Coordinates of C-alpha atoms in Angstrom, one line a residue:
X1 CA -61.1 35.6 -188.8
X2 CA -58.7 32.8 -188.1
X3 CA -56.7 32.4 -184.9
X4 CA -53.2 31.1 -184.8
X5 CA -52.4 27.7 -183.2
X6 CA -51.5 27.9 -179.6
X7 CA -48.0 26.7 -178.7
X8 CA -48.8 26.1 -175.0
X9 CA -52.0 25.9 -172.9
X10 CA -52.9 29.4 -171.7
X11 CA -52.6 30.0 -167.9
X12 CA -55.3 32.1 -166.2
X13 CA -56.9 32.7 -169.6
X14 CA -59.4 35.6 -169.8
X15 CA -63.0 34.9 -170.9
X16 CA -63.8 35.3 -174.6
X17 CA -67.4 36.6 -174.7
X18 CA -69.9 34.8 -176.8
X19 CA -70.7 38.0 -178.7
X20 CA -67.1 38.0 -180.0
X21 CA -67.2 34.5 -181.5
X22 CA -67.3 34.3 -185.3
X23 CA -67.6 31.4 -187.7
X24 CA -64.3 30.3 -189.0
X25 CA -62.3 31.0 -185.8
X26 CA -59.8 28.4 -185.1
X27 CA -59.2 27.1 -181.6
X28 CA -57.7 24.4 -179.5
X29 CA -59.3 22.0 -177.0
X30 CA -57.1 20.7 -174.2
X31 CA -57.7 17.2 -172.7
X32 CA -55.9 14.1 -171.6
X33 CA -55.5 11.4 -174.2
X34 CA -53.3 9.2 -172.1
X35 CA -51.9 9.4 -168.6
X36 CA -52.5 12.7 -166.8
X37 CA -50.9 15.4 -169.0
X38 CA -53.3 17.4 -171.2
X39 CA -52.8 17.7 -175.0
X40 CA -54.5 19.9 -177.5
X41 CA -56.5 19.2 -180.6
X42 CA -57.7 21.6 -183.3
X43 CA -61.3 22.8 -183.9
X44 CA -63.0 25.4 -186.0
X45 CA -66.0 27.4 -185.0
X46 CA -69.0 26.7 -187.2
X47 CA -71.5 29.0 -185.4
X48 CA -73.6 29.6 -182.4
X49 CA -76.9 27.8 -181.8
X50 CA -78.8 30.5 -180.0
X51 CA -81.0 29.3 -177.0
X52 CA -80.2 25.7 -177.9
X53 CA -80.2 24.6 -174.3
X54 CA -83.0 26.9 -173.1
X55 CA -83.7 30.6 -172.9
X56 CA -80.4 32.4 -172.7
X57 CA -78.4 29.1 -172.9
X58 CA -76.7 28.8 -176.2
X59 CA -74.3 26.2 -177.7
X60 CA -71.1 26.8 -179.6
X61 CA -70.9 24.4 -182.6
X62 CA -67.4 23.5 -183.7
X63 CA -66.0 21.2 -186.4
X64 CA -63.4 18.8 -185.1
X65 CA -60.6 19.4 -187.6
X66 CA -57.8 17.6 -185.9
X67 CA -57.1 14.2 -187.6
X68 CA -56.8 12.5 -184.2
X69 CA -60.4 13.2 -183.3
X70 CA -62.0 13.4 -186.7
X71 CA -62.3 9.6 -186.9
X72 CA -63.5 9.0 -183.3
X73 CA -65.4 12.2 -182.6
X74 CA -66.0 13.7 -179.2
X75 CA -65.0 11.1 -176.6
X76 CA -66.9 10.2 -173.4
X77 CA -64.5 11.5 -170.7
X78 CA -63.6 14.6 -172.7
X79 CA -66.6 16.4 -171.1
X80 CA -65.5 19.8 -169.8
X81 CA -62.3 20.1 -172.0
X82 CA -61.7 23.8 -172.3
X83 CA -61.7 25.6 -175.7
X84 CA -59.2 28.4 -176.2
X85 CA -59.3 31.0 -179.0
X86 CA -56.7 33.7 -179.3
X87 CA -55.4 32.8 -175.8
X88 CA -58.9 33.2 -174.3
X89 CA -61.2 30.5 -173.0
X90 CA -64.5 30.5 -174.9
X91 CA -66.3 27.3 -173.7
X92 CA -66.0 23.7 -172.8
X93 CA -66.6 20.5 -174.8
X94 CA -69.9 19.0 -173.6
X95 CA -72.3 17.8 -176.3
X96 CA -72.1 15.1 -178.9
X97 CA -73.6 16.1 -182.3
X98 CA -75.2 13.0 -183.9
X99 CA -73.1 9.8 -184.0
X100 CA -72.6 8.6 -187.5
X101 CA -71.9 11.8 -189.4
X102 CA -69.1 11.8 -192.0
X103 CA -67.7 15.1 -190.7
X104 CA -67.3 15.3 -186.9
X105 CA -68.8 18.1 -184.9
X106 CA -69.2 18.8 -181.2
X107 CA -71.2 21.2 -179.0
X108 CA -69.5 23.5 -176.4
X109 CA -71.0 25.1 -173.4
X110 CA -70.1 28.8 -173.1
X111 CA -67.7 29.4 -170.2
X112 CA -69.9 32.2 -168.9
X113 CA -72.7 29.6 -168.3
X114 CA -70.3 27.4 -166.4
X115 CA -69.2 30.2 -164.1
X116 CA -72.8 30.7 -163.0
X117 CA -72.7 27.2 -161.4
X118 CA -69.9 28.1 -159.0
X119 CA -72.0 31.0 -157.6
X120 CA -75.0 28.8 -156.6
X121 CA -75.7 28.1 -152.9
X122 CA -74.9 24.7 -151.5
X123 CA -77.6 22.2 -150.4
X124 CA -79.1 22.6 -146.9
X125 CA -78.2 19.1 -145.7
X126 CA -75.3 18.0 -147.9
X127 CA -77.3 15.0 -149.2
X128 CA -77.6 14.0 -152.8
X129 CA -81.3 14.2 -153.9
X130 CA -82.9 11.5 -156.1
X131 CA -81.7 11.8 -159.7
X132 CA -83.9 11.9 -162.7
X133 CA -82.4 9.2 -165.0
X134 CA -81.6 10.4 -168.5
X135 CA -82.5 7.3 -170.5
X136 CA -82.2 6.8 -174.3
X137 CA -79.5 9.3 -175.0
X138 CA -77.3 8.0 -172.1
X139 CA -77.9 4.4 -173.0
X140 CA -77.8 4.8 -176.7
X141 CA -81.2 3.3 -177.2
X142 CA -82.4 5.9 -179.7
X143 CA -81.6 5.8 -183.4
X144 CA -79.2 8.2 -185.0
X145 CA -82.0 9.8 -187.0
X146 CA -84.1 10.4 -184.0
X147 CA -84.6 14.2 -183.4
X148 CA -84.0 13.8 -179.7
X149 CA -80.6 12.2 -180.4
X150 CA -79.4 15.0 -182.7
X151 CA -77.3 16.4 -179.8
X152 CA -76.9 14.9 -176.3
X153 CA -74.8 15.6 -173.3
X154 CA -71.6 13.5 -173.6
X155 CA -72.0 10.4 -171.5
X156 CA -69.7 10.5 -168.4
X157 CA -67.4 7.5 -168.7
X158 CA -68.6 5.7 -165.5
X159 CA -66.5 2.7 -164.7
X160 CA -66.6 0.0 -162.0
X161 CA -63.4 -0.9 -160.3
X162 CA -62.7 -4.0 -158.1
X163 CA -65.4 -6.1 -159.8
X164 CA -65.1 -9.2 -162.0
X165 CA -66.7 -8.8 -165.4
X166 CA -69.4 -11.4 -164.7
X167 CA -70.5 -9.5 -161.6
X168 CA -70.5 -6.2 -163.4
X169 CA -72.7 -7.7 -166.2
X170 CA -75.1 -9.1 -163.6
X171 CA -75.6 -5.6 -162.1
X172 CA -75.8 -3.7 -165.3
X173 CA -79.6 -3.6 -165.4
X174 CA -79.6 -2.1 -161.9
X175 CA -77.4 0.8 -163.0
X176 CA -79.2 1.3 -166.4
X177 CA -82.4 1.8 -164.5
X178 CA -80.7 4.7 -162.7
X179 CA -79.5 6.3 -165.9
X180 CA -75.9 5.2 -165.5
X181 CA -74.0 4.0 -168.5
X182 CA -71.5 1.8 -166.7
X183 CA -68.6 -0.3 -168.0
X184 CA -66.5 -2.8 -166.1
X185 CA -63.4 -1.8 -168.1
X186 CA -61.8 0.5 -165.6
X187 CA -59.5 0.5 -162.7
X188 CA -59.2 1.7 -159.1
X189 CA -56.1 2.9 -157.4
X190 CA -57.8 4.8 -154.5
X191 CA -58.8 3.8 -151.0
X192 CA -61.8 4.4 -148.8
X193 CA -61.8 6.3 -145.5
X194 CA -58.8 8.4 -146.6
X195 CA -59.1 12.1 -145.6
X196 CA -58.5 14.4 -148.6
X197 CA -54.9 15.3 -149.0
X198 CA -53.7 18.9 -149.2
X199 CA -55.4 20.5 -152.2
X200 CA -53.8 19.2 -155.3
X201 CA -52.7 21.4 -158.2
X202 CA -55.3 21.0 -160.9
X203 CA -55.4 22.8 -164.2
X204 CA -58.0 23.1 -167.0
X205 CA -57.8 20.1 -169.3
X206 CA -56.8 17.7 -166.5
X207 CA -58.7 14.5 -166.0
X208 CA -61.0 14.4 -163.0
X209 CA -63.5 11.9 -161.6
X210 CA -66.8 12.0 -159.8
X211 CA -66.9 9.0 -157.4
X212 CA -70.1 7.3 -156.4
X213 CA -68.1 4.7 -154.5
X214 CA -64.5 4.5 -153.3
X215 CA -62.3 1.8 -151.8
X216 CA -62.1 -1.9 -152.7
X217 CA -65.2 -1.3 -154.9
X218 CA -65.4 1.9 -156.9
X219 CA -67.8 3.5 -159.3
X220 CA -66.7 6.8 -160.9
X221 CA -67.5 9.0 -163.9
X222 CA -64.4 10.4 -165.6
X223 CA -64.5 13.9 -167.2
X224 CA -62.3 16.9 -167.6
X225 CA -61.5 20.0 -165.5
X226 CA -62.9 23.1 -167.2
X227 CA -61.9 26.0 -164.9
X228 CA -59.8 26.4 -161.8
X229 CA -60.0 29.2 -159.3
X230 CA -57.8 28.3 -156.3
X231 CA -59.5 25.3 -154.8
X232 CA -62.7 25.9 -156.7
X233 CA -63.2 23.5 -159.6
X234 CA -65.6 23.4 -162.6
X235 CA -65.9 20.4 -164.8
X236 CA -68.0 18.4 -167.4
X237 CA -69.9 21.4 -169.0
X238 CA -73.2 19.5 -168.8
X239 CA -75.1 17.8 -166.0
X240 CA -73.9 14.4 -164.6
X241 CA -77.2 13.2 -163.1
X242 CA -79.0 16.5 -162.7
X243 CA -78.8 16.3 -158.9
X244 CA -78.7 20.0 -158.2
X245 CA -77.1 20.8 -154.8
X246 CA -75.4 17.6 -153.8
X247 CA -72.3 16.1 -152.1
X248 CA -70.2 13.7 -154.2
X249 CA -66.5 12.9 -153.9
X250 CA -64.1 14.4 -156.3
X251 CA -61.3 12.0 -157.2
X252 CA -58.1 12.0 -159.2
X253 CA -57.8 9.8 -162.2
X254 CA -55.5 8.8 -165.0
X255 CA -56.4 7.8 -168.6
X256 CA -55.1 4.5 -169.7
X257 CA -56.3 4.8 -173.3
X258 CA -59.2 5.8 -175.6
X259 CA -61.4 3.2 -177.2
X260 CA -62.4 4.8 -180.6
X261 CA -65.9 4.0 -182.0
X262 CA -68.2 5.3 -184.7
X263 CA -71.0 5.2 -182.1
X264 CA -69.5 6.4 -178.8
X265 CA -65.7 6.6 -178.2
X266 CA -64.8 6.4 -174.5
X267 CA -61.8 7.0 -172.2
X268 CA -60.7 4.1 -170.2
X269 CA -59.2 5.2 -166.9
X270 CA -58.1 4.4 -163.4
X271 CA -59.8 6.2 -160.5
X272 CA -57.5 7.5 -157.8
X273 CA -57.9 8.8 -154.3
X274 CA -60.5 11.4 -153.1
X275 CA -59.2 14.9 -153.3
X276 CA -62.3 17.0 -152.7
X277 CA -66.1 17.2 -153.1
X278 CA -68.5 18.3 -155.8
X279 CA -71.5 20.3 -154.4
X280 CA -73.4 21.3 -157.6
X281 CA -74.6 19.2 -160.5
X282 CA -76.3 21.6 -162.9
X283 CA -77.3 22.1 -166.6
X284 CA -74.0 23.8 -167.4
X285 CA -71.6 21.6 -165.4
X286 CA -70.5 20.4 -162.0
X287 CA -68.8 22.5 -159.3
X288 CA -66.7 21.4 -156.3
X289 CA -63.9 22.3 -154.0
X290 CA -60.5 20.6 -153.3
X291 CA -59.8 19.5 -149.8
X292 CA -63.4 18.7 -148.7
X293 CA -64.7 15.2 -148.0
X294 CA -68.3 14.3 -148.9
X295 CA -70.3 12.4 -146.3
X296 CA -70.4 8.7 -147.3
X297 CA -71.8 5.4 -146.0
X298 CA -69.3 2.7 -145.0
X299 CA -69.9 -0.8 -146.4
X300 CA -68.1 -3.9 -145.3
X301 CA -68.4 -7.4 -146.7
X302 CA -66.8 -10.3 -144.7
X303 CA -66.8 -13.7 -146.4
X304 CA -64.9 -17.0 -146.0
X305 CA -62.1 -18.2 -148.2
X306 CA -60.4 -21.6 -148.2
X307 CA -57.8 -20.5 -145.6
X308 CA -59.4 -17.6 -143.7
X309 CA -62.0 -14.9 -143.9
X310 CA -61.6 -12.0 -146.2
X311 CA -63.1 -8.5 -146.1
X312 CA -64.0 -5.8 -148.6
X313 CA -64.3 -2.2 -147.5
X314 CA -65.7 0.6 -149.5
X315 CA -67.7 3.8 -149.1
X316 CA -70.9 4.8 -151.1
X317 CA -72.5 8.1 -151.7
X318 CA -75.5 8.9 -149.5
X319 CA -78.3 8.4 -152.0
X320 CA -81.5 6.3 -151.6
X321 CA -81.3 4.7 -155.1
X322 CA -77.6 4.5 -155.7
X323 CA -76.6 3.2 -152.2
X324 CA -78.5 -0.2 -152.4
X325 CA -77.4 -1.0 -155.9
X326 CA -73.7 -0.2 -155.3
X327 CA -73.7 -1.9 -151.8
X328 CA -75.0 -5.0 -153.5
X329 CA -72.0 -5.0 -155.9
X330 CA -69.6 -5.7 -153.1
X331 CA -71.7 -8.6 -151.9
X332 CA -72.0 -10.0 -155.4
X333 CA -68.2 -9.7 -155.8
X334 CA -67.7 -11.7 -152.6
X335 CA -70.1 -14.4 -153.6
X336 CA -69.2 -14.8 -157.3
X337 CA -66.2 -12.8 -158.3
X338 CA -63.0 -14.5 -157.0
X339 CA -61.0 -17.6 -157.5
X340 CA -61.8 -18.6 -153.9
X341 CA -65.5 -18.2 -154.0
X342 CA -66.8 -21.6 -153.1
X343 CA -70.5 -21.3 -152.2
X344 CA -71.8 -24.0 -154.6
X345 CA -73.7 -25.7 -151.9
X346 CA -75.3 -22.6 -150.4
X347 CA -74.6 -19.7 -148.2
X348 CA -76.3 -17.3 -145.7
X349 CA -76.1 -13.5 -145.9
X350 CA -76.6 -11.5 -142.7
X351 CA -77.1 -7.8 -143.4
X352 CA -76.7 -5.3 -140.5
X353 CA -77.7 -1.7 -141.1
X354 CA -76.5 0.8 -138.4
X355 CA -78.7 3.9 -138.3
X356 CA -77.7 6.7 -136.0
X357 CA -79.4 6.7 -132.6
X358 CA -81.1 3.3 -132.9
X359 CA -80.3 -0.3 -132.6
X360 CA -79.1 -2.1 -135.7
X361 CA -81.6 -3.6 -138.2
X362 CA -80.6 -7.1 -139.1
X363 CA -81.9 -9.3 -142.0
X364 CA -80.7 -12.8 -142.7
X365 CA -81.3 -14.6 -146.0
X366 CA -80.3 -18.1 -147.2
X367 CA -79.4 -18.8 -150.8
X368 CA -79.0 -22.3 -152.4
X369 CA -75.9 -21.2 -154.3
X370 CA -74.6 -18.4 -156.5
X371 CA -77.3 -19.0 -159.1
X372 CA -79.9 -18.5 -156.5
X373 CA -78.3 -15.3 -155.4
X374 CA -78.2 -14.1 -159.1
X375 CA -82.0 -14.9 -159.4
X376 CA -82.8 -13.1 -156.1
X377 CA -80.6 -10.1 -156.7
X378 CA -83.4 -7.7 -157.7
X379 CA -85.4 -8.8 -154.6
X380 CA -82.3 -8.3 -152.4
X381 CA -81.7 -4.7 -153.7
X382 CA -85.4 -4.0 -153.3
X383 CA -85.4 -5.1 -149.7
X384 CA -82.3 -3.0 -149.0
X385 CA -84.0 0.0 -150.7
X386 CA -87.0 -0.5 -148.4
X387 CA -84.7 -0.2 -145.4
X388 CA -82.8 2.9 -146.7
X389 CA -85.6 4.9 -148.3
X390 CA -88.2 6.0 -145.8
X391 CA -90.9 8.7 -146.3
X392 CA -90.3 10.4 -143.0
X393 CA -86.7 11.6 -142.6
X394 CA -83.6 11.8 -144.8
X395 CA -81.8 9.4 -142.5
X396 CA -78.9 7.5 -143.9
X397 CA -77.1 4.6 -142.2
X398 CA -73.7 5.1 -140.8
X399 CA -72.6 1.6 -141.7
X400 CA -73.8 -1.4 -143.7
X401 CA -72.3 -4.8 -143.0
X402 CA -72.7 -8.0 -144.9
X403 CA -71.5 -11.2 -143.4
X404 CA -71.4 -14.3 -145.7
X405 CA -71.3 -17.8 -144.2
X406 CA -71.2 -20.9 -146.4
X407 CA -73.5 -23.9 -145.5
X408 CA -72.3 -27.4 -144.9
X409 CA -74.8 -28.7 -147.4
X410 CA -77.4 -27.4 -149.9
X411 CA -80.1 -25.7 -147.7
X412 CA -83.0 -26.6 -149.9
X413 CA -85.7 -28.9 -148.6
X414 CA -89.1 -30.3 -149.7
X415 CA -92.2 -31.1 -147.8
X416 CA -93.7 -34.5 -148.4
X417 CA -96.7 -34.3 -146.0
X418 CA -98.4 -32.2 -143.4
X419 CA -100.8 -34.2 -141.1
X420 CA -103.2 -32.9 -138.5
X421 CA -104.2 -35.7 -136.1
X422 CA -107.8 -34.5 -135.9
X423 CA -109.7 -31.9 -137.7
X424 CA -112.2 -31.3 -134.8
X425 CA -111.2 -30.8 -131.2
X426 CA -112.5 -29.2 -128.0
X427 CA -110.8 -26.9 -125.5
X428 CA -108.1 -28.7 -123.6
X429 CA -107.6 -31.3 -126.3
X430 CA -104.2 -31.9 -127.9
X431 CA -103.7 -32.0 -131.6
X432 CA -100.6 -33.4 -133.2
X433 CA -99.1 -31.6 -136.2
X434 CA -96.7 -33.8 -138.2
X435 CA -94.5 -32.4 -140.9
X436 CA -92.8 -34.9 -143.2
X437 CA -89.9 -33.4 -145.1
X438 CA -86.7 -34.3 -146.9
X439 CA -83.4 -32.4 -147.1
X440 CA -81.6 -32.2 -150.4
X441 CA -80.2 -35.7 -151.2
X442 CA -81.1 -37.0 -147.7
X443 CA -83.5 -39.5 -146.3
X444 CA -87.0 -38.5 -145.3
X445 CA -87.5 -37.1 -141.8
X446 CA -90.5 -35.9 -139.7
X447 CA -91.2 -33.4 -137.0
X448 CA -94.1 -33.4 -134.6
X449 CA -95.5 -30.3 -132.9
X450 CA -98.1 -30.6 -130.1
X451 CA -100.9 -28.1 -130.1
X452 CA -103.0 -27.7 -127.0
X453 CA -106.4 -26.1 -127.8
X454 CA -107.2 -23.1 -125.5
X455 CA -110.7 -22.3 -124.3
X456 CA -110.7 -19.0 -126.2
X457 CA -110.9 -20.9 -129.5
X458 CA -114.2 -22.6 -128.6
X459 CA -116.8 -22.5 -131.3
X460 CA -114.4 -21.3 -134.0
X461 CA -113.8 -22.5 -137.6
X462 CA -110.0 -22.2 -138.0
X463 CA -107.2 -23.3 -140.3
X464 CA -103.8 -24.9 -139.6
X465 CA -101.3 -23.6 -142.1
X466 CA -97.7 -24.5 -143.0
X467 CA -95.9 -21.9 -145.0
X468 CA -92.9 -19.6 -145.3
X469 CA -92.4 -16.4 -143.1
X470 CA -92.9 -13.9 -146.0
X471 CA -96.1 -15.8 -147.1
X472 CA -97.5 -15.7 -143.6
X473 CA -96.6 -12.0 -143.3
X474 CA -98.6 -11.4 -146.5
X475 CA -101.5 -13.6 -145.4
X476 CA -101.9 -11.9 -142.0
X477 CA -101.7 -8.4 -143.3
X478 CA -98.1 -7.6 -142.7
X479 CA -97.1 -6.5 -146.2
X480 CA -93.5 -5.6 -146.9
X481 CA -94.5 -2.2 -148.3
X482 CA -95.5 -0.2 -145.2
X483 CA -98.3 2.4 -145.9
X484 CA -97.1 5.9 -145.1
X485 CA -100.3 7.0 -143.4
X486 CA -100.1 4.1 -140.9
X487 CA -96.8 5.2 -139.3
X488 CA -95.9 8.4 -137.6
X489 CA -92.2 8.7 -137.7
X490 CA -88.9 7.1 -138.7
X491 CA -88.5 5.1 -135.4
X492 CA -91.9 3.4 -136.1
X493 CA -90.8 2.7 -139.6
X494 CA -87.6 0.9 -138.4
X495 CA -89.7 -1.0 -135.8
X496 CA -92.0 -2.2 -138.5
X497 CA -89.1 -3.6 -140.5
X498 CA -87.9 -5.6 -137.5
X499 CA -91.4 -7.2 -137.3
X500 CA -91.0 -9.3 -140.5
X501 CA -90.8 -13.0 -140.0
X502 CA -87.7 -15.0 -140.9
X503 CA -87.2 -16.0 -144.5
X504 CA -85.8 -19.4 -143.9
X505 CA -87.6 -22.4 -142.4
X506 CA -91.4 -22.7 -142.1
X507 CA -94.1 -21.5 -139.8
X508 CA -96.9 -23.7 -138.4
X509 CA -99.8 -21.4 -137.5
X510 CA -103.4 -21.5 -136.5
X511 CA -105.2 -18.7 -138.3
X512 CA -108.7 -17.2 -138.2
X513 CA -110.4 -15.3 -141.0
X514 CA -111.2 -11.8 -140.0
X515 CA -111.5 -8.2 -141.1
X516 CA -108.7 -6.1 -139.8
X517 CA -108.9 -2.5 -138.9
X518 CA -105.5 -0.9 -138.8
X519 CA -104.6 2.3 -137.0
X520 CA -101.0 3.0 -137.8
X521 CA -99.3 -0.1 -136.4
X522 CA -102.1 -1.2 -134.1
X523 CA -104.4 -3.8 -135.7
X524 CA -107.9 -4.6 -134.3
X525 CA -109.8 -7.7 -135.7
X526 CA -113.5 -7.5 -136.2
X527 CA -114.0 -3.9 -134.9
X528 CA -117.7 -3.1 -134.6
X529 CA -119.1 -1.4 -137.7
X530 CA -120.2 1.7 -135.7
X531 CA -116.7 2.3 -134.4
X532 CA -115.1 1.6 -137.7
X533 CA -117.3 4.2 -139.5
X534 CA -116.4 6.8 -136.9
X535 CA -112.7 6.1 -137.2
X536 CA -112.7 6.1 -141.0
X537 CA -114.7 9.3 -141.3
X538 CA -112.2 11.0 -139.0
X539 CA -109.1 9.9 -141.1
X540 CA -109.6 7.5 -143.9
X541 CA -105.9 7.4 -144.8
X542 CA -105.0 6.4 -141.3
X543 CA -107.7 3.8 -140.6
X544 CA -107.7 0.9 -143.1
X545 CA -109.9 -2.1 -143.2
X546 CA -109.2 -5.3 -145.2
X547 CA -109.9 -9.0 -145.3
X548 CA -107.0 -11.0 -143.7
X549 CA -106.2 -13.8 -141.3
X550 CA -105.3 -13.4 -137.6
X551 CA -102.6 -15.8 -136.3
X552 CA -103.9 -17.2 -133.0
X553 CA -100.8 -19.4 -132.6
X554 CA -97.6 -20.0 -134.5
X555 CA -94.3 -21.8 -134.2
X556 CA -91.3 -21.7 -136.5
X557 CA -89.9 -25.1 -137.6
X558 CA -87.0 -26.4 -139.8
X559 CA -84.9 -23.2 -139.6
X560 CA -81.9 -23.1 -141.9
X561 CA -83.7 -24.7 -144.8
X562 CA -85.4 -23.1 -147.9
X563 CA -88.9 -24.2 -148.8
X564 CA -91.6 -22.9 -151.2
X565 CA -94.9 -24.3 -150.0
X566 CA -98.2 -23.5 -148.5
X567 CA -100.4 -26.3 -147.0
X568 CA -103.7 -25.5 -145.3
X569 CA -105.9 -27.8 -143.2
X570 CA -109.3 -27.1 -141.5
X571 CA -109.6 -27.2 -137.7
X572 CA -113.0 -27.0 -136.0
X573 CA -113.0 -26.2 -132.3
X574 CA -116.2 -27.4 -130.6
X575 CA -117.9 -25.6 -127.7

């Protein structure tokens, strides 16, 4: 049985049941090739792969007979394009079949499976859960002959907007680790903070975008509308990131062109303004509603230019893994991505995170120039993730602010000597600690710190140490990964983050070797063995014991400089 070619796209098309499909039926798939108006291309039904996607989840296999798509195959961004046969909707384009075949085929999700997604209940808290990255097939790392690559969900055409290519390339590993196949070749014509306009008129075959970030910096995956019921929208025909119940902005988009490829053709598009919100990301597609606004986290980056200060403003989806990586893109763009970026000597980044109901958490970090920032980007994203992903509550910040200040000179420094005036002293004696150092391309300088020995140190074998704040944190048992069992709630977690020492400058400290017993955030040195055994038998996860050093005295010196050194000197305090 062969169906006639459709002269126009059907409106309010009835469903063609899977049981009525037959090999040889001809159909048309509607999608946007350029701009925003859908066009059709011809296909022919080859057959049905029963239970191909799981029990009761079949796939319609079609040959792409239209000359326009036979050379380039199914295109990333065509996901969700509806298939019509005899004026009825049968399924949506969703799966790529191989990649180097001589005759092009594609897989279609039955429309009845997609309609199931719109009936699922929304999430309880409206927050996006952690995705399970789909690697290999999304990143194209498997060979064409690999069984697992014989058919794969068509990769959403994620594109970054508002970023220089160099910045996008620098952040590509961050997004690949999250299962996102991201290209910098895309545009952004939307704005952040905009309330959704009155519900727009969408039709099956229209281009649509799922936005992970909107505003001056954007990240969005382009696909195709599959089904419209009033303000209820189905799209893609396959999972985006398998988030389940979620909250992600729905944005308008326009296709600039299609880049054909024998490996993976892709639509290049501009992302427009937010028009709604997607609340389901499931096996058979994504579902959302026009006129709703997904909750987002506001991000601002303020940085100097040659004549004034400039600001970037964008919003990012509330997600523990995506938020740090995307927020860092705006900072990287400010540092490295414009003609006016001039941080060759060095710069300081102050990050302020505003959580609801608590004082802001502030972190400052010096960098010796853009190259230093590039090298430290993974650590920066990791630190931001530490702040945003806590094991106690799904609490997201309301606002993340980055302030960038350039330094008058290169902030790097080197230590030439650290002298202790005497290595044995008694209570009441004064010990002079002299630090000889040199700023970058400057003459040598020295700083003297006077240490008065208190009576409490009598009879102890101690050490004087000169090192960085993070190194002293580690040495004294204040690790940057906070054990879950040692804190009780989110407030204590935030308080622990504030306790970290500064990352610039150095710390002079007098330390004593000890065994620390930790009860949540309370640390007791040299707890008697009998008491420790009682505590650990009661709750071994809560009470921890480890070898460490206790700081008896400390003073920060040479702030505003970057060093990488640890110097230790013995100090004996007599009775």
